[in-house]
GROMACS .gro file of N, CA and C in nm:
model
  462
    1VAL      N    1   3.272   3.676  -3.151
    1VAL     CA    2   3.208   3.571  -3.228
    1VAL      C    3   3.065   3.556  -3.178
    2THR      N    4   2.972   3.537  -3.268
    2THR     CA    5   2.833   3.512  -3.232
    2THR      C    6   2.799   3.369  -3.270
    3LEU      N    7   2.745   3.293  -3.175
    3LEU     CA    8   2.707   3.154  -3.197
    3LEU      C    9   2.558   3.135  -3.181
    4GLU      N   10   2.502   3.047  -3.263
    4GLU     CA   11   2.364   3.004  -3.244
    4GLU      C   12   2.363   2.903  -3.131
    5ALA      N   13   2.266   2.915  -3.041
    5ALA     CA   14   2.255   2.823  -2.927
    5ALA      C   15   2.110   2.786  -2.905
    6ARG      N   16   2.090   2.675  -2.835
    6ARG     CA   17   1.957   2.632  -2.796
    6ARG      C   18   1.956   2.616  -2.644
    7VAL      N   19   1.852   2.666  -2.580
    7VAL     CA   20   1.838   2.650  -2.435
    7VAL      C   21   1.806   2.503  -2.408
    8LEU      N   22   1.894   2.437  -2.333
    8LEU     CA   23   1.876   2.296  -2.301
    8LEU      C   24   1.814   2.276  -2.163
    9ALA      N   25   1.843   2.367  -2.070
    9ALA     CA   26   1.791   2.354  -1.934
    9ALA      C   27   1.796   2.490  -1.865
   10TRP      N   28   1.711   2.505  -1.763
   10TRP     CA   29   1.709   2.625  -1.682
   10TRP      C   30   1.715   2.584  -1.535
   11ASP      N   31   1.809   2.635  -1.460
   11ASP     CA   32   1.823   2.609  -1.317
   11ASP      C   33   1.776   2.733  -1.243
   12ALA      N   34   1.648   2.731  -1.203
   12ALA     CA   35   1.589   2.847  -1.137
   12ALA      C   36   1.654   2.876  -1.002
   13ALA      N   37   1.703   2.774  -0.935
   13ALA     CA   38   1.765   2.794  -0.803
   13ALA      C   39   1.889   2.882  -0.812
   14TYR      N   40   1.963   2.871  -0.922
   14TYR     CA   41   2.087   2.948  -0.939
   14TYR      C   42   2.078   3.051  -1.051
   15GLY      N   43   1.967   3.055  -1.123
   15GLY     CA   44   1.953   3.150  -1.232
   15GLY      C   45   2.048   3.122  -1.347
   16LEU      N   46   2.071   2.994  -1.376
   16LEU     CA   47   2.166   2.954  -1.480
   16LEU      C   48   2.096   2.876  -1.591
   17ALA      N   49   2.134   2.908  -1.714
   17ALA     CA   50   2.085   2.835  -1.830
   17ALA      C   51   2.196   2.746  -1.884
   18THR      N   52   2.159   2.628  -1.929
   18THR     CA   53   2.250   2.540  -2.002
   18THR      C   54   2.216   2.556  -2.150
   19LEU      N   55   2.317   2.593  -2.229
   19LEU     CA   56   2.297   2.626  -2.369
   19LEU      C   57   2.378   2.532  -2.456
   20GLY      N   58   2.314   2.475  -2.557
   20GLY     CA   59   2.383   2.388  -2.651
   20GLY      C   60   2.431   2.468  -2.770
   21VAL      N   61   2.559   2.454  -2.802
   21VAL     CA   62   2.618   2.516  -2.921
   21VAL      C   63   2.684   2.403  -3.000
   22PRO      N   64   2.707   2.422  -3.129
   22PRO     CA   65   2.773   2.317  -3.205
   22PRO      C   66   2.909   2.281  -3.143
   23GLY      N   67   2.921   2.159  -3.096
   23GLY     CA   68   3.046   2.113  -3.038
   23GLY      C   69   3.052   2.116  -2.887
   24GLY      N   70   2.943   2.158  -2.818
   24GLY     CA   71   2.948   2.159  -2.673
   24GLY      C   72   2.830   2.225  -2.607
   25THR      N   73   2.841   2.241  -2.476
   25THR     CA   74   2.740   2.311  -2.398
   25THR      C   75   2.809   2.417  -2.313
   26LEU      N   76   2.734   2.521  -2.282
   26LEU     CA   77   2.783   2.630  -2.199
   26LEU      C   78   2.680   2.659  -2.092
   27THR      N   79   2.725   2.700  -1.975
   27THR     CA   80   2.638   2.742  -1.866
   27THR      C   81   2.656   2.892  -1.849
   28ALA      N   82   2.543   2.963  -1.844
   28ALA     CA   83   2.551   3.109  -1.834
   28ALA      C   84   2.440   3.161  -1.745
   29PRO      N   85   2.468   3.267  -1.670
   29PRO     CA   86   2.364   3.331  -1.590
   29PRO      C   87   2.272   3.415  -1.678
   30GLY      N   88   2.146   3.421  -1.641
   30GLY     CA   89   2.052   3.506  -1.714
   30GLY      C   90   1.943   3.427  -1.780
   31ASP      N   91   1.842   3.497  -1.825
   31ASP     CA   92   1.725   3.436  -1.889
   31ASP      C   93   1.747   3.431  -2.039
   32PHE      N   94   1.758   3.312  -2.093
   32PHE     CA   95   1.779   3.294  -2.236
   32PHE      C   96   1.654   3.242  -2.304
   33GLY      N   97   1.541   3.244  -2.232
   33GLY     CA   98   1.416   3.197  -2.287
   33GLY      C   99   1.384   3.058  -2.236
   34PRO      N  100   1.270   3.005  -2.279
   34PRO     CA  101   1.228   2.872  -2.232
   34PRO      C  102   1.316   2.762  -2.291
   35VAL      N  103   1.314   2.645  -2.227
   35VAL     CA  104   1.386   2.529  -2.280
   35VAL      C  105   1.341   2.505  -2.424
   36GLY      N  106   1.436   2.488  -2.512
   36GLY     CA  107   1.408   2.467  -2.654
   36GLY      C  108   1.423   2.593  -2.738
   37ALA      N  109   1.425   2.709  -2.673
   37ALA     CA  110   1.436   2.836  -2.747
   37ALA      C  111   1.574   2.848  -2.812
   38LEU      N  112   1.575   2.913  -2.927
   38LEU     CA  113   1.701   2.944  -2.994
   38LEU      C  114   1.745   3.084  -2.953
   39CYS      N  115   1.875   3.102  -2.942
   39CYS     CA  116   1.929   3.233  -2.907
   39CYS      C  117   2.066   3.247  -2.970
   40ARG      N  118   2.122   3.365  -2.958
   40ARG     CA  119   2.258   3.391  -3.006
   40ARG      C  120   2.344   3.430  -2.888
   41LEU      N  121   2.463   3.374  -2.883
   41LEU     CA  122   2.560   3.408  -2.778
   41LEU      C  123   2.674   3.485  -2.841
   42ARG      N  124   2.715   3.591  -2.777
   42ARG     CA  125   2.836   3.662  -2.818
   42ARG      C  126   2.946   3.626  -2.722
   43ILE      N  127   3.059   3.579  -2.776
   43ILE     CA  128   3.174   3.544  -2.694
   43ILE      C  129   3.293   3.623  -2.744
   44ALA      N  130   3.343   3.712  -2.661
   44ALA     CA  131   3.458   3.794  -2.697
   44ALA      C  132   3.586   3.713  -2.681
   45ALA      N  133   3.681   3.733  -2.771
   45ALA     CA  134   3.810   3.664  -2.764
   45ALA      C  135   3.879   3.690  -2.631
   46SER      N  136   3.859   3.808  -2.575
   46SER     CA  137   3.921   3.842  -2.447
   46SER      C  138   3.858   3.767  -2.330
   47ASP      N  139   3.742   3.703  -2.352
   47ASP     CA  140   3.675   3.625  -2.248
   47ASP      C  141   3.707   3.477  -2.256
   48VAL      N  142   3.801   3.440  -2.343
   48VAL     CA  143   3.838   3.299  -2.361
   48VAL      C  144   3.986   3.283  -2.333
   49SER      N  145   4.019   3.189  -2.246
   49SER     CA  146   4.158   3.152  -2.222
   49SER      C  147   4.173   3.003  -2.249
   50LEU      N  148   4.295   2.957  -2.260
   50LEU     CA  149   4.322   2.818  -2.296
   50LEU      C  150   4.382   2.741  -2.180
   51LEU      N  151   4.341   2.616  -2.168
   51LEU     CA  152   4.391   2.526  -2.064
   51LEU      C  153   4.431   2.394  -2.128
   52ARG      N  154   4.529   2.329  -2.066
   52ARG     CA  155   4.570   2.195  -2.111
   52ARG      C  156   4.495   2.088  -2.033
   53GLU      N  157   4.447   2.121  -1.912
   53GLU     CA  158   4.372   2.025  -1.831
   53GLU      C  159   4.269   2.099  -1.748
   54THR      N  160   4.166   2.029  -1.705
   54THR     CA  161   4.059   2.089  -1.626
   54THR      C  162   4.113   2.136  -1.491
   55PRO      N  163   4.089   2.262  -1.456
   55PRO     CA  164   4.140   2.314  -1.329
   55PRO      C  165   4.056   2.262  -1.212
   56GLN      N  166   4.112   2.264  -1.095
   56GLN     CA  167   4.041   2.229  -0.972
   56GLN      C  168   4.005   2.358  -0.899
   57GLY      N  169   3.882   2.365  -0.851
   57GLY     CA  170   3.843   2.478  -0.768
   57GLY      C  171   3.827   2.610  -0.840
   58SER      N  172   3.785   2.610  -0.966
   58SER     CA  173   3.768   2.734  -1.041
   58SER      C  174   3.625   2.786  -1.027
   59SER      N  175   3.609   2.916  -1.028
   59SER     CA  176   3.476   2.975  -1.029
   59SER      C  177   3.417   2.979  -1.170
   60VAL      N  178   3.500   2.960  -1.270
   60VAL     CA  179   3.454   2.957  -1.409
   60VAL      C  180   3.383   2.824  -1.432
   61LEU      N  181   3.266   2.829  -1.497
   61LEU     CA  182   3.184   2.709  -1.518
   61LEU      C  183   3.206   2.642  -1.652
   62ASN      N  184   3.266   2.711  -1.747
   62ASN     CA  185   3.272   2.659  -1.884
   62ASN      C  186   3.414   2.623  -1.926
   63PHE      N  187   3.432   2.495  -1.961
   63PHE     CA  188   3.561   2.444  -2.010
   63PHE      C  189   3.538   2.350  -2.127
   64PRO      N  190   3.469   2.392  -2.231
   64PRO     CA  191   3.444   2.298  -2.340
   64PRO      C  192   3.573   2.256  -2.410
   65PRO      N  193   3.580   2.130  -2.452
   65PRO     CA  194   3.697   2.085  -2.528
   65PRO      C  195   3.699   2.153  -2.664
   66ALA      N  196   3.819   2.175  -2.716
   66ALA     CA  197   3.835   2.240  -2.846
   66ALA      C  198   3.966   2.196  -2.909
   67ARG      N  199   3.980   2.226  -3.036
   67ARG     CA  200   4.106   2.204  -3.110
   67ARG      C  201   4.153   2.339  -3.161
   68ILE      N  202   4.284   2.359  -3.155
   68ILE     CA  203   4.342   2.482  -3.211
   68ILE      C  204   4.344   2.469  -3.362
   69VAL      N  205   4.282   2.564  -3.431
   69VAL     CA  206   4.279   2.567  -3.577
   69VAL      C  207   4.398   2.646  -3.629
   70SER      N  208   4.418   2.765  -3.572
   70SER     CA  209   4.528   2.852  -3.616
   70SER      C  210   4.554   2.958  -3.511
   71ALA      N  211   4.664   3.029  -3.528
   71ALA     CA  212   4.698   3.141  -3.441
   71ALA      C  213   4.762   3.250  -3.526
   72GLU      N  214   4.721   3.373  -3.502
   72GLU     CA  215   4.775   3.486  -3.577
   72GLU      C  216   4.830   3.589  -3.480
   73ARG      N  217   4.952   3.630  -3.506
   73ARG     CA  218   5.018   3.729  -3.421
   73ARG      C  219   4.949   3.864  -3.434
   74GLN      N  220   4.930   3.929  -3.319
   74GLN     CA  221   4.870   4.062  -3.312
   74GLN      C  222   4.967   4.152  -3.238
   75GLY      N  223   5.060   4.211  -3.311
   75GLY     CA  224   5.161   4.293  -3.247
   75GLY      C  225   5.269   4.206  -3.186
   76ALA      N  226   5.350   4.266  -3.100
   76ALA     CA  227   5.464   4.195  -3.042
   76ALA      C  228   5.425   4.095  -2.934
   77ALA      N  229   5.316   4.122  -2.861
   77ALA     CA  230   5.288   4.043  -2.742
   77ALA      C  231   5.171   3.945  -2.753
   78MET      N  232   5.078   3.969  -2.846
   78MET     CA  233   4.952   3.896  -2.844
   78MET      C  234   4.933   3.805  -2.965
   79LEU      N  235   4.847   3.704  -2.946
   79LEU     CA  236   4.803   3.615  -3.053
   79LEU      C  237   4.651   3.606  -3.047
   80THR      N  238   4.589   3.596  -3.164
   80THR     CA  239   4.448   3.560  -3.171
   80THR      C  240   4.445   3.416  -3.219
   81VAL      N  241   4.384   3.330  -3.137
   81VAL     CA  242   4.381   3.186  -3.164
   81VAL      C  243   4.240   3.148  -3.208
   82VAL      N  244   4.230   3.077  -3.320
   82VAL     CA  245   4.103   3.025  -3.368
   82VAL      C  246   4.088   2.884  -3.312
   83LEU      N  247   3.974   2.860  -3.245
   83LEU     CA  248   3.944   2.730  -3.185
   83LEU      C  249   3.819   2.672  -3.248
   84ALA      N  250   3.816   2.540  -3.266
   84ALA     CA  251   3.696   2.469  -3.308
   84ALA      C  252   3.649   2.387  -3.189
   85LEU      N  253   3.528   2.411  -3.141
   85LEU     CA  254   3.476   2.341  -3.025
   85LEU      C  255   3.454   2.193  -3.054
   86GLY      N  256   3.460   2.112  -2.949
   86GLY     CA  257   3.439   1.968  -2.959
   86GLY      C  258   3.571   1.893  -2.950
   87GLU      N  259   3.564   1.768  -2.904
   87GLU     CA  260   3.684   1.684  -2.888
   87GLU      C  261   3.765   1.677  -3.016
   88ALA      N  262   3.696   1.661  -3.128
   88ALA     CA  263   3.764   1.647  -3.257
   88ALA      C  264   3.767   1.779  -3.334
   89GLY      N  265   3.718   1.886  -3.273
   89GLY     CA  266   3.716   2.015  -3.341
   89GLY      C  267   3.609   2.025  -3.448
   90GLN      N  268   3.499   1.952  -3.429
   90GLN     CA  269   3.392   1.947  -3.529
   90GLN      C  270   3.287   2.056  -3.509
   91GLY      N  271   3.298   2.135  -3.402
   91GLY     CA  272   3.193   2.230  -3.369
   91GLY      C  273   3.220   2.372  -3.413
   92ALA      N  274   3.148   2.462  -3.350
   92ALA     CA  275   3.157   2.605  -3.381
   92ALA      C  276   3.297   2.658  -3.354
   93ARG      N  277   3.331   2.763  -3.425
   93ARG     CA  278   3.461   2.828  -3.407
   93ARG      C  279   3.446   2.951  -3.320
   94ILE      N  280   3.540   2.963  -3.226
   94ILE     CA  281   3.547   3.080  -3.140
   94ILE      C  282   3.692   3.130  -3.140
   95LEU      N  283   3.713   3.246  -3.083
   95LEU     CA  284   3.846   3.306  -3.077
   95LEU      C  285   3.892   3.320  -2.933
   96ALA      N  286   4.022   3.309  -2.912
   96ALA     CA  287   4.084   3.339  -2.783
   96ALA      C  288   4.197   3.436  -2.808
   97ARG      N  289   4.215   3.530  -2.718
   97ARG     CA  290   4.326   3.625  -2.728
   97ARG      C  291   4.419   3.599  -2.611
   98ILE      N  292   4.542   3.554  -2.643
   98ILE     CA  293   4.638   3.520  -2.539
   98ILE      C  294   4.773   3.583  -2.573
   99THR      N  295   4.864   3.582  -2.477
   99THR     CA  296   4.998   3.635  -2.504
   99THR      C  297   5.082   3.531  -2.577
  100ARG      N  298   5.180   3.579  -2.652
  100ARG     CA  299   5.276   3.488  -2.716
  100ARG      C  300   5.351   3.409  -2.611
  101LEU      N  301   5.381   3.473  -2.499
  101LEU     CA  302   5.451   3.404  -2.391
  101LEU      C  303   5.370   3.283  -2.343
  102SER      N  304   5.240   3.300  -2.321
  102SER     CA  305   5.155   3.188  -2.280
  102SER      C  306   5.155   3.078  -2.385
  103TRP      N  307   5.143   3.116  -2.512
  103TRP     CA  308   5.145   3.020  -2.623
  103TRP      C  309   5.272   2.936  -2.618
  104GLU      N  310   5.385   3.003  -2.604
  104GLU     CA  311   5.513   2.932  -2.604
  104GLU      C  312   5.534   2.850  -2.477
  105ARG      N  313   5.500   2.905  -2.361
  105ARG     CA  314   5.516   2.831  -2.235
  105ARG      C  315   5.431   2.705  -2.232
  106MET      N  316   5.310   2.713  -2.293
  106MET     CA  317   5.221   2.597  -2.295
  106MET      C  318   5.255   2.500  -2.407
  107GLY      N  319   5.345   2.540  -2.498
  107GLY     CA  320   5.382   2.454  -2.610
  107GLY      C  321   5.266   2.429  -2.704
  108LEU      N  322   5.186   2.531  -2.730
  108LEU     CA  323   5.067   2.516  -2.813
  108LEU      C  324   5.100   2.516  -2.960
  109ALA      N  325   5.015   2.451  -3.039
  109ALA     CA  326   5.033   2.444  -3.184
  109ALA      C  327   4.899   2.409  -3.248
  110PRO      N  328   4.879   2.448  -3.374
  110PRO     CA  329   4.758   2.409  -3.445
  110PRO      C  330   4.739   2.257  -3.442
  111GLY      N  331   4.613   2.216  -3.425
  111GLY     CA  332   4.579   2.074  -3.419
  111GLY      C  333   4.571   2.019  -3.278
  112GLN      N  334   4.627   2.090  -3.181
  112GLN     CA  335   4.627   2.042  -3.044
  112GLN      C  336   4.490   2.053  -2.979
  113ALA      N  337   4.463   1.957  -2.890
  113ALA     CA  338   4.343   1.961  -2.808
  113ALA      C  339   4.368   2.049  -2.687
  114VAL      N  340   4.272   2.135  -2.655
  114VAL     CA  341   4.277   2.222  -2.538
  114VAL      C  342   4.138   2.231  -2.478
  115LEU      N  343   4.128   2.300  -2.367
  115LEU     CA  344   4.000   2.338  -2.310
  115LEU      C  345   3.987   2.488  -2.326
  116ALA      N  346   3.870   2.534  -2.371
  116ALA     CA  347   3.844   2.677  -2.387
  116ALA      C  348   3.774   2.725  -2.261
  117GLN      N  349   3.846   2.793  -2.174
  117GLN     CA  350   3.788   2.846  -2.052
  117GLN      C  351   3.716   2.976  -2.087
  118ILE      N  352   3.584   2.972  -2.082
  118ILE     CA  353   3.505   3.088  -2.123
  118ILE      C  354   3.455   3.159  -1.997
  119LYS      N  355   3.508   3.280  -1.977
  119LYS     CA  356   3.483   3.355  -1.855
  119LYS      C  357   3.347   3.423  -1.851
  120GLY      N  358   3.293   3.453  -1.963
  120GLY     CA  359   3.164   3.521  -1.963
  120GLY      C  360   3.104   3.520  -2.102
  121VAL      N  361   2.972   3.522  -2.108
  121VAL     CA  362   2.903   3.530  -2.236
  121VAL      C  363   2.796   3.638  -2.228
  122ALA      N  364   2.771   3.704  -2.337
  122ALA     CA  365   2.662   3.800  -2.349
  122ALA      C  366   2.569   3.748  -2.458
  123LEU      N  367   2.443   3.764  -2.438
  123LEU     CA  368   2.344   3.706  -2.527
  123LEU      C  369   2.269   3.813  -2.606
  124VAL      N  370   2.246   3.786  -2.732
  124VAL     CA  371   2.150   3.862  -2.811
  124VAL      C  372   2.055   3.760  -2.868
  125SER      N  373   1.927   3.774  -2.838
  125SER     CA  374   1.827   3.679  -2.882
  125SER      C  375   1.721   3.750  -2.966
  126ALA      N  376   1.685   3.692  -3.076
  126ALA     CA  377   1.577   3.746  -3.160
  126ALA      C  378   1.450   3.671  -3.128
  127GLN      N  379   1.347   3.745  -3.089
  127GLN     CA  380   1.219   3.684  -3.057
  127GLN      C  381   1.110   3.753  -3.139
  128VAL      N  382   1.006   3.676  -3.175
  128VAL     CA  383   0.895   3.734  -3.249
  128VAL      C  384   0.816   3.826  -3.158
  129SER      N  385   0.778   3.941  -3.210
  129SER     CA  386   0.705   4.039  -3.130
  129SER      C  387   0.569   3.986  -3.089
  130PRO      N  388   0.519   4.032  -2.971
  130PRO     CA  389   0.390   3.983  -2.922
  130PRO      C  390   0.274   4.016  -3.014
  131GLY      N  391   0.288   4.116  -3.102
  131GLY     CA  392   0.180   4.155  -3.191
  131GLY      C  393   0.154   4.052  -3.301
  132GLY      N  394   0.238   3.953  -3.315
  132GLY     CA  395   0.218   3.849  -3.414
  132GLY      C  396   0.243   3.893  -3.556
  133ASP      N  397   0.310   4.009  -3.576
  133ASP     CA  398   0.333   4.059  -3.710
  133ASP      C  399   0.462   4.003  -3.771
  134GLY      N  400   0.529   3.914  -3.699
  134GLY     CA  401   0.651   3.853  -3.750
  134GLY      C  402   0.776   3.936  -3.728
  135ALA      N  403   0.759   4.058  -3.675
  135ALA     CA  404   0.876   4.142  -3.651
  135ALA      C  405   0.960   4.084  -3.539
  136GLU      N  406   1.091   4.105  -3.548
  136GLU     CA  407   1.180   4.056  -3.445
  136GLU      C  408   1.228   4.172  -3.358
  137THR      N  409   1.245   4.144  -3.231
  137THR     CA  410   1.300   4.240  -3.137
  137THR      C  411   1.426   4.180  -3.079
  138ALA      N  412   1.535   4.252  -3.088
  138ALA     CA  413   1.661   4.201  -3.029
  138ALA      C  414   1.658   4.228  -2.880
  139LEU      N  415   1.700   4.129  -2.803
  139LEU     CA  416   1.709   4.143  -2.659
  139LEU      C  417   1.853   4.128  -2.617
  140ARG      N  418   1.897   4.212  -2.528
  140ARG     CA  419   2.030   4.198  -2.469
  140ARG      C  420   2.009   4.155  -2.326
  141CYS      N  421   2.064   4.039  -2.291
  141CYS     CA  422   2.048   3.988  -2.156
  141CYS      C  423   2.168   4.025  -2.073
  142ASP      N  424   2.142   4.083  -1.958
  142ASP     CA  425   2.246   4.125  -1.866
  142ASP      C  426   2.273   4.010  -1.770
  143ALA      N  427   2.389   3.949  -1.784
  143ALA     CA  428   2.422   3.832  -1.704
  143ALA      C  429   2.432   3.864  -1.556
  144THR      N  430   2.438   3.991  -1.519
  144THR     CA  431   2.448   4.026  -1.377
  144THR      C  432   2.311   4.040  -1.312
  145GLN      N  433   2.205   4.042  -1.391
  145GLN     CA  434   2.071   4.058  -1.338
  145GLN      C  435   1.994   3.926  -1.355
  146PRO      N  436   1.926   3.881  -1.251
  146PRO     CA  437   1.851   3.756  -1.264
  146PRO      C  438   1.738   3.772  -1.365
  147ARG      N  439   1.742   3.686  -1.466
  147ARG     CA  440   1.640   3.684  -1.571
  147ARG      C  441   1.616   3.824  -1.628
  148GLY      N  442   1.724   3.901  -1.646
  148GLY     CA  443   1.712   4.041  -1.686
  148GLY      C  444   1.743   4.067  -1.832
  149CYS      N  445   1.641   4.068  -1.917
  149CYS     CA  446   1.659   4.099  -2.058
  149CYS      C  447   1.586   4.227  -2.090
  150ALA      N  448   1.642   4.305  -2.180
  150ALA     CA  449   1.578   4.431  -2.219
  150ALA      C  450   1.596   4.452  -2.368
  151PRO      N  451   1.493   4.507  -2.435
  151PRO     CA  452   1.507   4.534  -2.579
  151PRO      C  453   1.622   4.629  -2.608
  152THR      N  454   1.690   4.606  -2.719
  152THR     CA  455   1.803   4.691  -2.757
  152THR      C  456   1.759   4.803  -2.849
  153GLY      N  457   1.636   4.798  -2.898
  153GLY     CA  458   1.588   4.902  -2.988
  153GLY      C  459   1.618   4.874  -3.133
  154ARG      N  460   1.658   4.753  -3.163
  154ARG     CA  461   1.689   4.716  -3.301
  154ARG      C  462   1.566   4.702  -3.384
   0.00000   0.00000   0.00000
């Protein structure tokens, strides 16, 4: 899933950006541009897990509230779950890929409130080229490199 986001804050001491998305905020490593900049976040379903309550002592920084919209079986073992971010599910939709066993053990169902534990995000940001010709250059930011963005050649 690709979400539109706005850079809300930059923590230079830790190299972390706070990004606003419809229905919540996310913290991610890497340079997403100056405060106020718009960017796109890619969140893979495999990078999202579901929680019923906020964990203690986790290294994961993102636990935005969400509502389960639907779940679709993917083979014998897996489900793809559609989530709407925000307490009331009014925000952006993302996907989570979980096992049927986890779904059943947690007693999950459409309409339920959960926390979307987002393990990692990758960013693609469109910025106007320095030549002022209005052309856009896609940047892929590597979350493992401090402030490390490189053109993708798009």
